[in-house]
Amino acid sequence: MLILGLNLFHADSSAAIVQDGEIVFAIAEERLNRIKHYAGFPSLAVQACLDAAGAKITDVDHVAVGQDSDANLARKVQYALANPAKILNFIKLRQRKQQMRDLRILLAGALGVDSASLKFQEHHLEHHMAHIASAYYCSPWDRAAGFSYDGSGDFVSTMMARCEGNEIDVLDRVYLPHSLGSFYTMICEFIGYKKYGDEGKVMGLAPYGKDTYCHDIAEIVGLKNGNFHLNLDYFKPLGSNQGMQVLEDGTVKLAPHFSRQMEKLFGPPREPHAEITQRDMDLAYAMQHVFEKVFFHLLNQLHERVPVEELTMAGGCALNSVANGKLFDRTPFRRTYIQPAAGDEGLAIGAALHTYHSVLKHPRRRELTHSYLGTQYSAPQIEQALKSSGTRYRKMDREPLLDSVSEQIAAGNVTGWFQGRMEWGPRALGNRSIVAHPGRKDMKDILNARIKRREWFRPFAPSIIAERQSDYFEHDHPSPFMLHVDKIRREKRAELCAVNHVDDTGRLQTVSREENPLYYDLIRAFEKRTGIPVILNTSFNENEPIVCAPGEAIDCFKRTRMDALAIGPFLALKSEN
Ligand SMILES: [Fe+2]
């Protein structure tokens, strides 16, 4: 049985294909059309899913969409009527519902078939249900608490659920305009980070700040009876899409979120590219502090209602790896499964797995223990791309390749590492990565000057051999998808200075041999040379979506000052090109 899951006409549009309960392939459209956070129809992603499954759209039995315009309709109507300025927005959202109605026509058009030949049954699942399903049905547990939070989805910002067997039982929802994601976005905009997806950057700025504004910022989010509400005086009125507009070209634009009240309290907002002042850092600090306080409050409430130790979580805010790293100390939860694509691309697998397990009542399958669900290329395909780009390279066996790459890293050279199947979700986890020495003081500056050009305050992340985690970090909770930040042990901070953030933490990826033997062995080879079972891992890209195809990796290698590129069994050196 084939189920196609979709996130469409929404940021990070994506597709996933599930065959007899197994996720065969999943990809965000941005990787294929190269438009970051693309929010249109994922036609290339659908085609890639079908190709991977060796199927045609006419073979698909079910299409599941992680969006349901009818969900929470009474709340939407009530909100629109109470806020006449938002009625137009409400009408637009209803028009989008019509677009969804034409799903058969859209799919048939995109794939060049007659819509009458499509046999699939169509399913629409509420946004946050799809988030929770994406985490729970990929987790190893038959019983867990389910939590989802983000800016907004189907008029809801937060959902809590009890997950058991094949059922996800919703316990609570937080409706718009109250949204922890919008709160975070508002402050990010105020301090000059106005683009969709900038929130992750500002998280790295927070530890540079001090506790100057925590009290003031706490006024913006009130806690009551296990719930929270925003003080709307600080927000410009937003539509029921929380100020997120999809433009004609499929890019996402954010409307300004903050009101004059913010300026009254904190002075003028920072313009992008202006100097970052202590005020901005202190606001980032307070934002993260208040966010965590509300997050832990909600999780503790959830635990009272679902008293288990296992937490399954997704939603854009679940990418807040700093908060995730602290939840073991601040809540009774002891184990987490956070979906690697916790953002909205993950809705595609959530909707598909929900259809398989909750709607069609098929038994649970095994845990999704890795994120390598994307494209892969054969050695001849890669070699062809190298040849046609005029790159000089040599072909190597596995061991000499690992030896050469570890030598490059140990020498302080920056290496592109393109291997196997592309990762699903926003993190590069050792298949579309740039790797470097974690223990050289100048490495962060080198990476930024030569390739990444990121803000000075953003840390780079470590990949560590899973069995060595507790030698280097204070906790040993697995972090296979790089979604937990943890303190680096005092005695190891100098050894990991290029990945040690200003607050002595690292957003680690624990790498096991079972999930990624080649990457694991690369770290081992580096350890043999240096004694350090850790390498610096950053995504393989330069201000663009992470590279997907070999040609994009080769282009990035050539146009930046990357020293080496290990792509499949081939090694190219800048000194020879
Ligand atoms: Fe979402």
PDB file of N, CA, C and O in Angstrom, residues 93 111 134 168 204 215 217 236 319 326 342 352 376 395-396 442 464 470 501 524 561:
ATOM      1  N   LEU A  93      -7.920  32.494   3.456  1.00  0.00           N
ATOM      2  CA  LEU A  93      -7.667  31.139   3.939  1.00  0.00           C
ATOM      3  C   LEU A  93      -8.712  30.160   3.397  1.00  0.00           C
ATOM      4  O   LEU A  93      -8.410  29.020   3.076  1.00  0.00           O
ATOM      5  N   LEU A 111       2.059  16.012 -12.735  1.00  0.00           N
ATOM      6  CA  LEU A 111       2.672  14.753 -13.170  1.00  0.00           C
ATOM      7  C   LEU A 111       2.240  14.338 -14.576  1.00  0.00           C
ATOM      8  O   LEU A 111       2.625  13.266 -15.058  1.00  0.00           O
ATOM      9  N   SER A 134       4.035  12.740  13.427  1.00  0.00           N
ATOM     10  CA  SER A 134       5.364  12.585  12.818  1.00  0.00           C
ATOM     11  C   SER A 134       6.393  12.159  13.858  1.00  0.00           C
ATOM     12  O   SER A 134       7.358  11.468  13.534  1.00  0.00           O
ATOM     13  N   ILE A 168      -3.928   8.882  18.871  1.00  0.00           N
ATOM     14  CA  ILE A 168      -3.392  10.140  19.417  1.00  0.00           C
ATOM     15  C   ILE A 168      -4.607  10.920  19.912  1.00  0.00           C
ATOM     16  O   ILE A 168      -5.454  11.349  19.132  1.00  0.00           O
ATOM     17  N   GLY A 204      21.413  31.542  19.171  1.00  0.00           N
ATOM     18  CA  GLY A 204      22.852  31.566  19.452  1.00  0.00           C
ATOM     19  C   GLY A 204      23.325  32.877  20.057  1.00  0.00           C
ATOM     20  O   GLY A 204      24.408  32.940  20.652  1.00  0.00           O
ATOM     21  N   HIS A 215      12.355  40.320  33.413  1.00  0.00           N
ATOM     22  CA  HIS A 215      11.118  40.715  34.078  1.00  0.00           C
ATOM     23  C   HIS A 215      10.168  41.387  33.079  1.00  0.00           C
ATOM     24  O   HIS A 215       8.976  41.066  33.015  1.00  0.00           O
ATOM     25  N   ILE A 217      10.180  41.226  29.733  1.00  0.00           N
ATOM     26  CA  ILE A 217       9.736  40.325  28.654  1.00  0.00           C
ATOM     27  C   ILE A 217       8.712  39.310  29.194  1.00  0.00           C
ATOM     28  O   ILE A 217       7.790  38.897  28.479  1.00  0.00           O
ATOM     29  N   LYS A 236       1.522  43.752  16.794  1.00  0.00           N
ATOM     30  CA  LYS A 236       0.644  44.315  15.767  1.00  0.00           C
ATOM     31  C   LYS A 236      -0.424  43.276  15.500  1.00  0.00           C
ATOM     32  O   LYS A 236      -0.122  42.081  15.481  1.00  0.00           O
ATOM     33  N   LEU A 319      12.607  22.818  17.382  1.00  0.00           N
ATOM     34  CA  LEU A 319      13.995  22.956  16.923  1.00  0.00           C
ATOM     35  C   LEU A 319      14.813  23.811  17.895  1.00  0.00           C
ATOM     36  O   LEU A 319      15.997  24.036  17.671  1.00  0.00           O
ATOM     37  N   LYS A 326      17.634  21.253  28.087  1.00  0.00           N
ATOM     38  CA  LYS A 326      17.396  21.486  29.519  1.00  0.00           C
ATOM     39  C   LYS A 326      16.183  20.736  30.056  1.00  0.00           C
ATOM     40  O   LYS A 326      15.964  20.714  31.257  1.00  0.00           O
ATOM     41  N   ALA A 342      11.426  18.515  12.463  1.00  0.00           N
ATOM     42  CA  ALA A 342      10.411  18.992  13.409  1.00  0.00           C
ATOM     43  C   ALA A 342       9.609  20.160  12.844  1.00  0.00           C
ATOM     44  O   ALA A 342       8.483  20.401  13.249  1.00  0.00           O
ATOM     45  N   ALA A 352       1.105  11.099   6.534  1.00  0.00           N
ATOM     46  CA  ALA A 352       1.134   9.765   5.921  1.00  0.00           C
ATOM     47  C   ALA A 352       1.081   8.669   6.991  1.00  0.00           C
ATOM     48  O   ALA A 352       0.320   7.702   6.869  1.00  0.00           O
ATOM     49  N   GLN A 376      19.941   9.996  -3.324  1.00  0.00           N
ATOM     50  CA  GLN A 376      21.295   9.445  -3.340  1.00  0.00           C
ATOM     51  C   GLN A 376      21.738   9.312  -4.797  1.00  0.00           C
ATOM     52  O   GLN A 376      20.900   9.234  -5.697  1.00  0.00           O
ATOM     53  N   LYS A 395      39.921   8.694  -7.580  1.00  0.00           N
ATOM     54  CA  LYS A 395      38.986   7.723  -7.007  1.00  0.00           C
ATOM     55  C   LYS A 395      39.718   6.940  -5.925  1.00  0.00           C
ATOM     56  O   LYS A 395      40.887   6.589  -6.106  1.00  0.00           O
ATOM     57  N   MET A 396      39.039   6.698  -4.808  1.00  0.00           N
ATOM     58  CA  MET A 396      39.716   6.033  -3.698  1.00  0.00           C
ATOM     59  C   MET A 396      38.840   4.945  -3.097  1.00  0.00           C
ATOM     60  O   MET A 396      37.610   5.042  -3.122  1.00  0.00           O
ATOM     61  N   ASP A 442      40.984  29.055  15.567  1.00  0.00           N
ATOM     62  CA  ASP A 442      40.664  29.914  14.422  1.00  0.00           C
ATOM     63  C   ASP A 442      39.626  29.300  13.476  1.00  0.00           C
ATOM     64  O   ASP A 442      39.261  29.907  12.484  1.00  0.00           O
ATOM     65  N   ILE A 464      29.814  13.721  17.614  1.00  0.00           N
ATOM     66  CA  ILE A 464      30.645  12.913  18.524  1.00  0.00           C
ATOM     67  C   ILE A 464      30.262  11.437  18.407  1.00  0.00           C
ATOM     68  O   ILE A 464      29.090  11.105  18.232  1.00  0.00           O
ATOM     69  N   SER A 470      29.479  10.886  27.068  1.00  0.00           N
ATOM     70  CA  SER A 470      29.572  11.345  28.456  1.00  0.00           C
ATOM     71  C   SER A 470      31.007  11.683  28.866  1.00  0.00           C
ATOM     72  O   SER A 470      31.212  12.289  29.912  1.00  0.00           O
ATOM     73  N   HIS A 501      30.447  26.898  22.621  1.00  0.00           N
ATOM     74  CA  HIS A 501      29.792  28.216  22.542  1.00  0.00           C
ATOM     75  C   HIS A 501      30.175  29.041  23.769  1.00  0.00           C
ATOM     76  O   HIS A 501      30.783  28.548  24.712  1.00  0.00           O
ATOM     77  N   ARG A 524      36.189   8.266  13.757  1.00  0.00           N
ATOM     78  CA  ARG A 524      37.188   7.357  14.358  1.00  0.00           C
ATOM     79  C   ARG A 524      38.585   7.581  13.740  1.00  0.00           C
ATOM     80  O   ARG A 524      39.592   7.596  14.450  1.00  0.00           O
ATOM     81  N   ARG A 561      36.156  28.924  -0.698  1.00  0.00           N
ATOM     82  CA  ARG A 561      37.548  28.540  -0.441  1.00  0.00           C
ATOM     83  C   ARG A 561      37.601  27.256   0.396  1.00  0.00           C
ATOM     84  O   ARG A 561      38.331  27.168   1.375  1.00  0.00           O
TER      85      ARG A 561
END
